[in-house]
Every structure is written in C-alpha cells, then in structure tokens.
Amino acid sequence: MKHFLYYFDQAVRKNWDAPALCNFHGESFSFGQTAVEIERLHILMESAGVAPGDKIAIYAKNSARWGVAFFAIATADAVSVPILGDFTVDSAVGLTAHAECKLIFTEKASWEQMKGMTIEGLVAAIDIDTFNVLWSAQPATEAAAADMDNLLAAKYPQGITPKTISYAKTEMDNLLMIDYTSGSTGSPKGVMLTARNFSSNIEFGIRRLPAYPGDRMLSMLPLAHLY
C-alpha cells in the first residue's frame, strides 16, 4: 500500500497549473498555488512551535482553504482535529481543549466569540478565510506572518516549483487525525485515524471510483466528517 501523501505529491507535480480546489463561484487554487500556500502555512506553524504529532483544530465550514489547511497539517506530520462548523462555539472550545490542540484554524467571527474562553496550550489562531494570524501567544508567529514573502524566498531562493516540493511520507501507523463524531447519541467521541486508514481509503477510491484529468467533483457533505 502506498502512503496517501505519495498520491498527493504526484498529483501536485503532474498538474501544477491545473485547478485543484475551489469554492462555488468563488476563490480557486491551482495545484501549484495550493503547494505555495502549504509552504506558507508550514512557516507559520514552525514559528508557532508546532512539532510533529502536535494537534491542530479546524473549526470552519467547507471551503477550498479548509482543504489547503488539512494538507498543510498532514504534510507537517501534525494531527488535524476537524470540528463540524455547525457545532456551537462552546462545543468547539471544549473539543479543542480536549484534544490538546496547539493551534486552530477558524473563521474570524467564531474566534471573536472564542477568544475570551480558556483553551490551555493553544498558542495561535489562524483565519481560515485569509490565513492571517487572528491571535498569537508569542510575537514570533505574527512576525513570521508580516515577513512571509521574505521568509518564503529565503527558504526557496529558486522559487517553489514541481521540482522543489517533496511531501514527507510519515509512518503508516502515525496518528493523522482525531475525528470527533457529531454526538447524535451522546457526547462527541474522538476517533483516532492513522495514515494507513487514509491510504487504504485512497487506494480503494483509485480502484473503484476512477477519476481523470479535467473531471470535477462536488463536495457538499462536511469536510469535518472526512468528505
């Protein structure tokens, strides 16, 4: 079985200028633009002290940037904690704290309600709609955001191209995601999923649900429920 990031790596390299993710009649990212945004987020996460295995929450409605954030977390060998966008802010705060998240991607309006609440261990909040820093416990993260172009140029002096990207393939049994159930029969439960779980699903999809260059796929179900 191949690691699911192998397929992502190959897709980005082969389809650099092709559309990858978009909002309905809205913002769009090519595979190459997605790769650039991922590198920007890696720099932000590094500045916040995010290390492999750290948990990062995504509390937001479906969007192209939700997908970018997920791949940035996965390729940094961190653990994503998706939280349904229609959960209450109180619930989102509780789950973010329960999972011991170090960073959160969320919408500005949601953060305005969350920032007065205590989430122990959280060091930064990132606006999912812009990838701007909403809040940081340390100046290094805001400084990195303000100097992002220079930091990116220093890291990739020849620019980011299909030849320069390389997404680390984590161990198959490394924890990749803590997916909280909707709680329809009780309190939400955190389901622990590994890279092997994702890779198995991807390989099943390749065998049974073939997709070809130029095909379009519409996502309506919540990305926070693995869609």
PDB file of C-alpha atoms in Angstrom:
ATOM      1  CA  MET A   1       0.000   0.000   0.000  1.00  0.00           C
ATOM      2  CA  LYS A   2       1.290   3.460  -0.903  1.00  0.00           C
ATOM      3  CA  HIS A   3       1.084   6.386   1.506  1.00  0.00           C
ATOM      4  CA  PHE A   4      -1.744   8.749   0.587  1.00  0.00           C
ATOM      5  CA  LEU A   5       0.727  11.651   0.530  1.00  0.00           C
ATOM      6  CA  TYR A   6       2.532   9.868  -2.309  1.00  0.00           C
ATOM      7  CA  TYR A   7      -0.574  10.332  -4.437  1.00  0.00           C
ATOM      8  CA  PHE A   8      -0.917  13.945  -3.340  1.00  0.00           C
ATOM      9  CA  ASP A   9       2.746  14.586  -4.156  1.00  0.00           C
ATOM     10  CA  GLN A  10       2.317  13.086  -7.635  1.00  0.00           C
ATOM     11  CA  ALA A  11      -0.905  14.984  -8.295  1.00  0.00           C
ATOM     12  CA  VAL A  12       0.702  18.328  -7.418  1.00  0.00           C
ATOM     13  CA  ARG A  13       3.768  17.679  -9.561  1.00  0.00           C
ATOM     14  CA  LYS A  14       1.841  16.485 -12.617  1.00  0.00           C
ATOM     15  CA  ASN A  15      -0.980  19.030 -12.519  1.00  0.00           C
ATOM     16  CA  TRP A  16       0.850  22.161 -11.351  1.00  0.00           C
ATOM     17  CA  ASP A  17      -1.174  24.682 -13.362  1.00  0.00           C
ATOM     18  CA  ALA A  18      -4.497  22.828 -13.290  1.00  0.00           C
ATOM     19  CA  PRO A  19      -7.341  23.721 -10.891  1.00  0.00           C
ATOM     20  CA  ALA A  20      -7.180  21.772  -7.628  1.00  0.00           C
ATOM     21  CA  LEU A  21      -9.643  23.294  -5.151  1.00  0.00           C
ATOM     22  CA  CYS A  22     -12.294  25.974  -5.480  1.00  0.00           C
ATOM     23  CA  ASN A  23     -15.329  27.440  -3.789  1.00  0.00           C
ATOM     24  CA  PHE A  24     -18.555  27.502  -5.774  1.00  0.00           C
ATOM     25  CA  HIS A  25     -18.314  30.667  -7.899  1.00  0.00           C
ATOM     26  CA  GLY A  26     -15.511  31.811  -5.600  1.00  0.00           C
ATOM     27  CA  GLU A  27     -11.841  31.511  -4.733  1.00  0.00           C
ATOM     28  CA  SER A  28      -9.836  28.935  -6.661  1.00  0.00           C
ATOM     29  CA  PHE A  29      -6.398  27.350  -6.196  1.00  0.00           C
ATOM     30  CA  SER A  30      -4.349  25.509  -8.788  1.00  0.00           C
ATOM     31  CA  PHE A  31      -2.221  22.589  -7.597  1.00  0.00           C
ATOM     32  CA  GLY A  32       0.805  24.899  -7.704  1.00  0.00           C
ATOM     33  CA  GLN A  33      -0.931  27.633  -5.716  1.00  0.00           C
ATOM     34  CA  THR A  34      -2.007  25.013  -3.190  1.00  0.00           C
ATOM     35  CA  ALA A  35       1.633  23.962  -2.812  1.00  0.00           C
ATOM     36  CA  VAL A  36       2.703  27.575  -2.199  1.00  0.00           C
ATOM     37  CA  GLU A  37       0.002  28.090   0.436  1.00  0.00           C
ATOM     38  CA  ILE A  38       1.063  24.871   2.143  1.00  0.00           C
ATOM     39  CA  GLU A  39       4.642  26.155   2.407  1.00  0.00           C
ATOM     40  CA  ARG A  40       3.406  29.465   3.819  1.00  0.00           C
ATOM     41  CA  LEU A  41       1.426  27.604   6.456  1.00  0.00           C
ATOM     42  CA  HIS A  42       4.422  25.416   7.274  1.00  0.00           C
ATOM     43  CA  ILE A  43       6.413  28.569   8.045  1.00  0.00           C
ATOM     44  CA  LEU A  44       3.584  29.906  10.230  1.00  0.00           C
ATOM     45  CA  MET A  45       3.271  26.612  12.090  1.00  0.00           C
ATOM     46  CA  GLU A  46       7.032  26.399  12.635  1.00  0.00           C
ATOM     47  CA  SER A  47       7.035  29.945  14.023  1.00  0.00           C
ATOM     48  CA  ALA A  48       4.319  28.893  16.477  1.00  0.00           C
ATOM     49  CA  GLY A  49       6.454  25.965  17.618  1.00  0.00           C
ATOM     50  CA  VAL A  50       4.282  23.257  16.065  1.00  0.00           C
ATOM     51  CA  ALA A  51       6.155  19.938  16.058  1.00  0.00           C
ATOM     52  CA  PRO A  52       5.349  16.512  14.567  1.00  0.00           C
ATOM     53  CA  GLY A  53       2.472  14.942  16.471  1.00  0.00           C
ATOM     54  CA  ASP A  54       1.023  18.249  17.690  1.00  0.00           C
ATOM     55  CA  LYS A  55      -2.745  18.651  17.288  1.00  0.00           C
ATOM     56  CA  ILE A  56      -4.280  21.405  15.166  1.00  0.00           C
ATOM     57  CA  ALA A  57      -8.025  22.096  15.100  1.00  0.00           C
ATOM     58  CA  ILE A  58     -10.018  23.113  12.023  1.00  0.00           C
ATOM     59  CA  TYR A  59     -13.326  24.669  13.084  1.00  0.00           C
ATOM     60  CA  ALA A  60     -14.940  26.102   9.961  1.00  0.00           C
ATOM     61  CA  LYS A  61     -17.426  25.497   7.184  1.00  0.00           C
ATOM     62  CA  ASN A  62     -16.385  23.809   3.929  1.00  0.00           C
ATOM     63  CA  SER A  63     -14.061  25.821   1.707  1.00  0.00           C
ATOM     64  CA  ALA A  64     -11.069  25.386  -0.575  1.00  0.00           C
ATOM     65  CA  ARG A  65      -8.866  26.742   2.212  1.00  0.00           C
ATOM     66  CA  TRP A  66     -10.166  24.025   4.549  1.00  0.00           C
ATOM     67  CA  GLY A  67      -8.553  21.532   2.186  1.00  0.00           C
ATOM     68  CA  VAL A  68      -5.322  23.529   1.999  1.00  0.00           C
ATOM     69  CA  ALA A  69      -5.153  23.681   5.795  1.00  0.00           C
ATOM     70  CA  PHE A  70      -5.678  19.920   6.077  1.00  0.00           C
ATOM     71  CA  PHE A  71      -2.851  19.116   3.649  1.00  0.00           C
ATOM     72  CA  ALA A  72      -0.551  21.641   5.348  1.00  0.00           C
ATOM     73  CA  ILE A  73      -1.155  19.883   8.674  1.00  0.00           C
ATOM     74  CA  ALA A  74      -0.728  16.397   7.206  1.00  0.00           C
ATOM     75  CA  THR A  75       2.492  17.250   5.352  1.00  0.00           C
ATOM     76  CA  ALA A  76       3.916  18.775   8.548  1.00  0.00           C
ATOM     77  CA  ASP A  77       3.347  15.405  10.289  1.00  0.00           C
ATOM     78  CA  ALA A  78       0.943  17.095  12.690  1.00  0.00           C
ATOM     79  CA  VAL A  79      -2.523  15.816  13.659  1.00  0.00           C
ATOM     80  CA  SER A  80      -5.648  17.524  12.364  1.00  0.00           C
ATOM     81  CA  VAL A  81      -8.707  17.822  14.588  1.00  0.00           C
ATOM     82  CA  PRO A  82     -11.670  18.728  12.377  1.00  0.00           C
ATOM     83  CA  ILE A  83     -14.683  20.147  14.220  1.00  0.00           C
ATOM     84  CA  LEU A  84     -18.041  20.489  12.493  1.00  0.00           C
ATOM     85  CA  GLY A  85     -18.694  24.101  11.554  1.00  0.00           C
ATOM     86  CA  ASP A  86     -22.240  23.972  12.917  1.00  0.00           C
ATOM     87  CA  PHE A  87     -21.099  22.949  16.406  1.00  0.00           C
ATOM     88  CA  THR A  88     -21.609  25.712  18.950  1.00  0.00           C
ATOM     89  CA  VAL A  89     -18.604  27.790  19.904  1.00  0.00           C
ATOM     90  CA  ASP A  90     -18.747  26.353  23.436  1.00  0.00           C
ATOM     91  CA  SER A  91     -18.566  22.820  21.995  1.00  0.00           C
ATOM     92  CA  ALA A  92     -15.716  23.785  19.657  1.00  0.00           C
ATOM     93  CA  VAL A  93     -13.743  25.253  22.549  1.00  0.00           C
ATOM     94  CA  GLY A  94     -14.335  22.132  24.619  1.00  0.00           C
ATOM     95  CA  LEU A  95     -13.202  19.787  21.850  1.00  0.00           C
ATOM     96  CA  THR A  96     -10.168  21.936  21.004  1.00  0.00           C
ATOM     97  CA  ALA A  97      -9.138  21.771  24.667  1.00  0.00           C
ATOM     98  CA  HIS A  98      -9.988  18.062  24.980  1.00  0.00           C
ATOM     99  CA  ALA A  99      -7.734  17.216  22.024  1.00  0.00           C
ATOM    100  CA  GLU A 100      -4.973  19.428  23.467  1.00  0.00           C
ATOM    101  CA  CYS A 101      -4.704  21.442  20.261  1.00  0.00           C
ATOM    102  CA  LYS A 102      -1.775  23.803  19.906  1.00  0.00           C
ATOM    103  CA  LEU A 103      -3.221  25.839  17.034  1.00  0.00           C
ATOM    104  CA  ILE A 104      -6.641  26.394  15.477  1.00  0.00           C
ATOM    105  CA  PHE A 105      -7.854  27.359  12.010  1.00  0.00           C
ATOM    106  CA  THR A 106     -11.242  29.041  12.268  1.00  0.00           C
ATOM    107  CA  GLU A 107     -13.393  31.874  10.962  1.00  0.00           C
ATOM    108  CA  LYS A 108     -12.901  35.379  12.300  1.00  0.00           C
ATOM    109  CA  ALA A 109     -16.463  35.625  13.638  1.00  0.00           C
ATOM    110  CA  SER A 110     -16.050  32.340  15.518  1.00  0.00           C
ATOM    111  CA  TRP A 111     -12.738  33.438  17.012  1.00  0.00           C
ATOM    112  CA  GLU A 112     -14.305  36.674  18.258  1.00  0.00           C
ATOM    113  CA  GLN A 113     -16.564  34.515  20.408  1.00  0.00           C
ATOM    114  CA  MET A 114     -13.829  32.051  21.378  1.00  0.00           C
ATOM    115  CA  LYS A 115     -11.031  34.395  22.367  1.00  0.00           C
ATOM    116  CA  GLY A 116     -12.481  35.181  25.776  1.00  0.00           C
ATOM    117  CA  MET A 117     -12.559  31.498  26.667  1.00  0.00           C
ATOM    118  CA  THR A 118      -9.670  29.500  28.083  1.00  0.00           C
ATOM    119  CA  ILE A 119      -8.046  26.879  25.858  1.00  0.00           C
ATOM    120  CA  GLU A 120      -4.995  25.653  27.707  1.00  0.00           C
ATOM    121  CA  GLY A 121      -1.981  25.047  25.475  1.00  0.00           C
ATOM    122  CA  LEU A 122      -3.304  26.970  22.470  1.00  0.00           C
ATOM    123  CA  VAL A 123      -0.597  29.245  21.035  1.00  0.00           C
ATOM    124  CA  ALA A 124      -2.193  30.700  17.887  1.00  0.00           C
ATOM    125  CA  ALA A 125      -5.389  31.107  15.888  1.00  0.00           C
ATOM    126  CA  ILE A 126      -5.356  31.398  12.083  1.00  0.00           C
ATOM    127  CA  ASP A 127      -8.161  32.873   9.974  1.00  0.00           C
ATOM    128  CA  ILE A 128      -9.291  30.069   7.640  1.00  0.00           C
ATOM    129  CA  ASP A 129     -10.560  32.620   5.093  1.00  0.00           C
ATOM    130  CA  THR A 130      -7.273  34.519   4.697  1.00  0.00           C
ATOM    131  CA  PHE A 131      -4.592  32.549   6.580  1.00  0.00           C
ATOM    132  CA  ASN A 132      -3.858  35.722   8.545  1.00  0.00           C
ATOM    133  CA  VAL A 133      -2.990  35.421  12.240  1.00  0.00           C
ATOM    134  CA  LEU A 134      -6.021  36.200  14.410  1.00  0.00           C
ATOM    135  CA  TRP A 135      -4.150  35.793  17.670  1.00  0.00           C
ATOM    136  CA  SER A 136      -0.799  34.530  18.881  1.00  0.00           C
ATOM    137  CA  ALA A 137       0.628  33.917  22.330  1.00  0.00           C
ATOM    138  CA  GLN A 138       4.085  34.809  21.067  1.00  0.00           C
ATOM    139  CA  PRO A 139       5.364  37.574  18.767  1.00  0.00           C
ATOM    140  CA  ALA A 140       7.291  35.179  16.506  1.00  0.00           C
ATOM    141  CA  THR A 141       4.137  34.000  14.741  1.00  0.00           C
ATOM    142  CA  GLU A 142       2.872  37.487  13.925  1.00  0.00           C
ATOM    143  CA  ALA A 143       6.393  38.490  12.858  1.00  0.00           C
ATOM    144  CA  ALA A 144       6.553  35.485  10.514  1.00  0.00           C
ATOM    145  CA  ALA A 145       3.189  36.402   9.006  1.00  0.00           C
ATOM    146  CA  ALA A 146       4.328  40.000   8.424  1.00  0.00           C
ATOM    147  CA  ASP A 147       7.599  38.880   6.796  1.00  0.00           C
ATOM    148  CA  MET A 148       6.212  35.854   4.965  1.00  0.00           C
ATOM    149  CA  ASP A 149       7.375  36.781   1.448  1.00  0.00           C
ATOM    150  CA  ASN A 150      10.978  37.194   2.581  1.00  0.00           C
ATOM    151  CA  LEU A 151      10.908  34.006   4.654  1.00  0.00           C
ATOM    152  CA  LEU A 152       9.483  32.064   1.724  1.00  0.00           C
ATOM    153  CA  ALA A 153      12.116  33.491  -0.637  1.00  0.00           C
ATOM    154  CA  ALA A 154      14.884  32.559   1.822  1.00  0.00           C
ATOM    155  CA  LYS A 155      13.589  29.003   2.106  1.00  0.00           C
ATOM    156  CA  TYR A 156      13.110  28.643  -1.668  1.00  0.00           C
ATOM    157  CA  PRO A 157      15.568  31.032  -3.390  1.00  0.00           C
ATOM    158  CA  GLN A 158      14.757  29.497  -6.797  1.00  0.00           C
ATOM    159  CA  GLY A 159      11.025  29.659  -6.136  1.00  0.00           C
ATOM    160  CA  ILE A 160       8.559  26.876  -5.449  1.00  0.00           C
ATOM    161  CA  THR A 161       8.235  24.558  -8.447  1.00  0.00           C
ATOM    162  CA  PRO A 162       7.203  20.940  -9.054  1.00  0.00           C
ATOM    163  CA  LYS A 163      10.883  20.010  -8.628  1.00  0.00           C
ATOM    164  CA  THR A 164      11.305  21.699  -5.249  1.00  0.00           C
ATOM    165  CA  ILE A 165       8.321  20.267  -3.385  1.00  0.00           C
ATOM    166  CA  SER A 166       8.607  16.989  -1.539  1.00  0.00           C
ATOM    167  CA  TYR A 167       5.998  15.931   0.970  1.00  0.00           C
ATOM    168  CA  ALA A 168       7.326  13.748   3.754  1.00  0.00           C
ATOM    169  CA  LYS A 169       5.642  10.358   3.926  1.00  0.00           C
ATOM    170  CA  THR A 170       5.005   9.728   7.597  1.00  0.00           C
ATOM    171  CA  GLU A 171       4.909   6.260   9.134  1.00  0.00           C
ATOM    172  CA  MET A 172       1.717   4.468   8.132  1.00  0.00           C
ATOM    173  CA  ASP A 173       0.640   3.937  11.727  1.00  0.00           C
ATOM    174  CA  ASN A 174       1.286   7.525  12.835  1.00  0.00           C
ATOM    175  CA  LEU A 175      -1.797   9.317  14.132  1.00  0.00           C
ATOM    176  CA  LEU A 176      -3.064  11.649  11.405  1.00  0.00           C
ATOM    177  CA  MET A 177      -6.460  12.835  12.599  1.00  0.00           C
ATOM    178  CA  ILE A 178      -8.738  12.879  15.622  1.00  0.00           C
ATOM    179  CA  ASP A 179     -12.212  12.987  14.108  1.00  0.00           C
ATOM    180  CA  TYR A 180     -14.985  13.885  16.547  1.00  0.00           C
ATOM    181  CA  THR A 181     -18.373  12.304  15.926  1.00  0.00           C
ATOM    182  CA  SER A 182     -21.447  14.515  15.737  1.00  0.00           C
ATOM    183  CA  GLY A 183     -22.619  13.324  19.141  1.00  0.00           C
ATOM    184  CA  SER A 184     -26.108  12.310  17.991  1.00  0.00           C
ATOM    185  CA  THR A 185     -26.278   9.546  20.639  1.00  0.00           C
ATOM    186  CA  GLY A 186     -24.233  11.268  23.341  1.00  0.00           C
ATOM    187  CA  SER A 187     -21.112  13.379  23.697  1.00  0.00           C
ATOM    188  CA  PRO A 188     -18.817  13.541  20.624  1.00  0.00           C
ATOM    189  CA  LYS A 189     -16.180  10.812  20.591  1.00  0.00           C
ATOM    190  CA  GLY A 190     -12.682  11.365  19.201  1.00  0.00           C
ATOM    191  CA  VAL A 191     -11.960   8.697  16.588  1.00  0.00           C
ATOM    192  CA  MET A 192      -8.192   8.244  16.106  1.00  0.00           C
ATOM    193  CA  LEU A 193      -7.250   7.710  12.459  1.00  0.00           C
ATOM    194  CA  THR A 194      -3.822   6.915  11.063  1.00  0.00           C
ATOM    195  CA  ALA A 195      -2.135   7.496   7.721  1.00  0.00           C
ATOM    196  CA  ARG A 196      -2.882   3.833   6.978  1.00  0.00           C
ATOM    197  CA  ASN A 197      -6.619   4.479   7.333  1.00  0.00           C
ATOM    198  CA  PHE A 198      -6.449   7.340   4.839  1.00  0.00           C
ATOM    199  CA  SER A 199      -4.166   5.475   2.460  1.00  0.00           C
ATOM    200  CA  SER A 200      -6.481   2.467   2.400  1.00  0.00           C
ATOM    201  CA  ASN A 201      -9.452   4.664   1.505  1.00  0.00           C
ATOM    202  CA  ILE A 202      -7.478   6.424  -1.217  1.00  0.00           C
ATOM    203  CA  GLU A 203      -6.394   3.146  -2.779  1.00  0.00           C
ATOM    204  CA  PHE A 204      -9.981   1.865  -2.676  1.00  0.00           C
ATOM    205  CA  GLY A 205     -11.128   5.058  -4.404  1.00  0.00           C
ATOM    206  CA  ILE A 206      -8.488   4.713  -7.123  1.00  0.00           C
ATOM    207  CA  ARG A 207      -9.615   1.143  -7.823  1.00  0.00           C
ATOM    208  CA  ARG A 208     -13.371   1.637  -7.578  1.00  0.00           C
ATOM    209  CA  LEU A 209     -14.039   5.327  -8.254  1.00  0.00           C
ATOM    210  CA  PRO A 210     -11.759   6.243 -11.155  1.00  0.00           C
ATOM    211  CA  ALA A 211     -11.155   9.942 -11.792  1.00  0.00           C
ATOM    212  CA  TYR A 212      -9.499  11.514 -14.821  1.00  0.00           C
ATOM    213  CA  PRO A 213      -7.797  14.848 -15.576  1.00  0.00           C
ATOM    214  CA  GLY A 214     -10.438  17.503 -16.104  1.00  0.00           C
ATOM    215  CA  ASP A 215     -13.101  15.759 -14.012  1.00  0.00           C
ATOM    216  CA  ARG A 216     -14.911  17.933 -11.474  1.00  0.00           C
ATOM    217  CA  MET A 217     -16.019  16.744  -8.049  1.00  0.00           C
ATOM    218  CA  LEU A 218     -18.627  18.499  -5.925  1.00  0.00           C
ATOM    219  CA  SER A 219     -18.280  18.266  -2.140  1.00  0.00           C
ATOM    220  CA  MET A 220     -21.441  19.004  -0.172  1.00  0.00           C
ATOM    221  CA  LEU A 221     -21.071  16.936   2.982  1.00  0.00           C
ATOM    222  CA  PRO A 222     -18.965  18.390   5.817  1.00  0.00           C
ATOM    223  CA  LEU A 223     -15.218  18.085   5.250  1.00  0.00           C
ATOM    224  CA  ALA A 224     -15.009  17.750   9.037  1.00  0.00           C
ATOM    225  CA  HIS A 225     -16.679  14.344   8.588  1.00  0.00           C
ATOM    226  CA  LEU A 226     -13.902  13.131   6.247  1.00  0.00           C
ATOM    227  CA  TYR A 227     -15.583  14.100   2.992  1.00  0.00           C
TER     228      TYR A 227
END
